[in-house]
Amino acid sequence: MPADSLLSRSVSRPLGEATLTLNAGLAHDPLTRAIAPNIAMSVNNAFTPGEGGFSADGVADLTSLPFLYAGWTNPTVRQLELRIAALEHTDDALATASGTAAAAAVFFSLLKAGDHLILSDVCYAGIHELARKMLPDFGVEVSTVNLSRMDDVVAAIRPNTRLIHAESPCNPLLRLTDLTALGAITRARGILLAVDSTFATPVATCPIDLGADLVIHSLTKFMNGHGDAMGGCVAGPKALVERIRSRAGVYLGATLSAQNAWLIMRGLDTLVVRMRAMSASAHTVATYLQAHPAVSGVIYPGLESHPQHALACAQMRLAGALITFQVRNPDAVAMRLAQASSTFDYAFSIGHQRSLAVFLKTQDLLNSSFELSPEQLADYRRYAGDGVFRLSIGLEDPQDLIHDLEQALSA
């Protein structure tokens, strides 16, 4: 019996996003009728000889086969993949052990020696370093471009350009990429467009609807939403995802565990309500910060002061839960947030149900992660100056968050 046949749940009409987060890919247990998804912990599955589905060229469509081995497909992980595909308006999805593993799956499955990758000049550090430091060792050319400037994108395209990797909003600047405009450029030239939409989530933006070919997420962040499980995914057309699955899903070994898939699905149940609540709170906090005399700059897509606010309104249904801001005495503010806040945890990462704060020094990021041209550096500093506080707003009462920020900023 094909893997997907156990996991589909027929509906007679299109479902809303809140319903999809709960029900997409979900099927009651055929024996117990349990409503909650099972955790299929077995690594091995019994099968009948001849059902393996292998060919001389490698592995066939794994999702059309019986479940065989958890390193390739797993019932719990497959439920998660189907739910993500439904949320992102795609045919299929591949779940991986982390967000960086999902990007690696795309890069190493779709690029070969002699190909050219265009990468957002500012994006998640792990993906930036993977592309800049590892792909050239395999003969892949990499260029970094400010993807908010379409003229720069067109100028960077070469005859061997095969893929553009974008991130919107990007980490940590919260700069946006016009995905509709970029998608028109890539489609006209036969170039694939992959968009890391971790910061937006499908509640705010569905990149496939705007012209992307693939959507990447770190499921560790908002999709899981509880800070207790790592995961990643890439979603897109069936043929493209299957190409990635048959290569990276089998040979790179970045398999998502059934336990983590179950935890992430539990988080997805509340994704819509969490994102709506956190986005509303973030807007309240950002408005407060913008008016504070100790704050020299605030970047939040929901504020009219954001350099791309009009694009945010057109491209994002919610402005999101992330804020960056600058102050004149960051070291003192960081210490007070780390030692005296009752609501913010001073920690890396984002998307937790609890609010997180961290100070990101521009020079530290340049030394460890980003290699920017003088023009790219000037644009980075336009958003970030010498460094920014990045707030990931959680589910606390926003007035309590503001109280702690006031203490940190005014002491």
PDB file of C-alpha atoms in Angstrom, residues 12 64-65 121 143 203 212 218 247 265 290 328 404:
ATOM      1  CA  SER A  12     -15.328  18.227  -0.431  1.00  0.00           C
ATOM      2  CA  SER A  64       4.550   5.807  -3.789  1.00  0.00           C
ATOM      3  CA  LEU A  65       6.059   2.798  -2.014  1.00  0.00           C
ATOM      4  CA  ASP A 121      23.671  38.875   0.522  1.00  0.00           C
ATOM      5  CA  SER A 143      27.315  35.351  -6.002  1.00  0.00           C
ATOM      6  CA  VAL A 203       0.286  32.416   7.761  1.00  0.00           C
ATOM      7  CA  ALA A 212       8.683  30.791  -6.173  1.00  0.00           C
ATOM      8  CA  SER A 218      13.402  25.976   9.626  1.00  0.00           C
ATOM      9  CA  ARG A 247      19.005  12.367  -3.670  1.00  0.00           C
ATOM     10  CA  MET A 265       2.759  18.833  14.152  1.00  0.00           C
ATOM     11  CA  GLN A 290       9.661  53.775  17.923  1.00  0.00           C
ATOM     12  CA  ARG A 328      23.075  54.218  21.847  1.00  0.00           C
ATOM     13  CA  ASP A 404      10.627  45.080  30.910  1.00  0.00           C
TER      14      ASP A 404
END
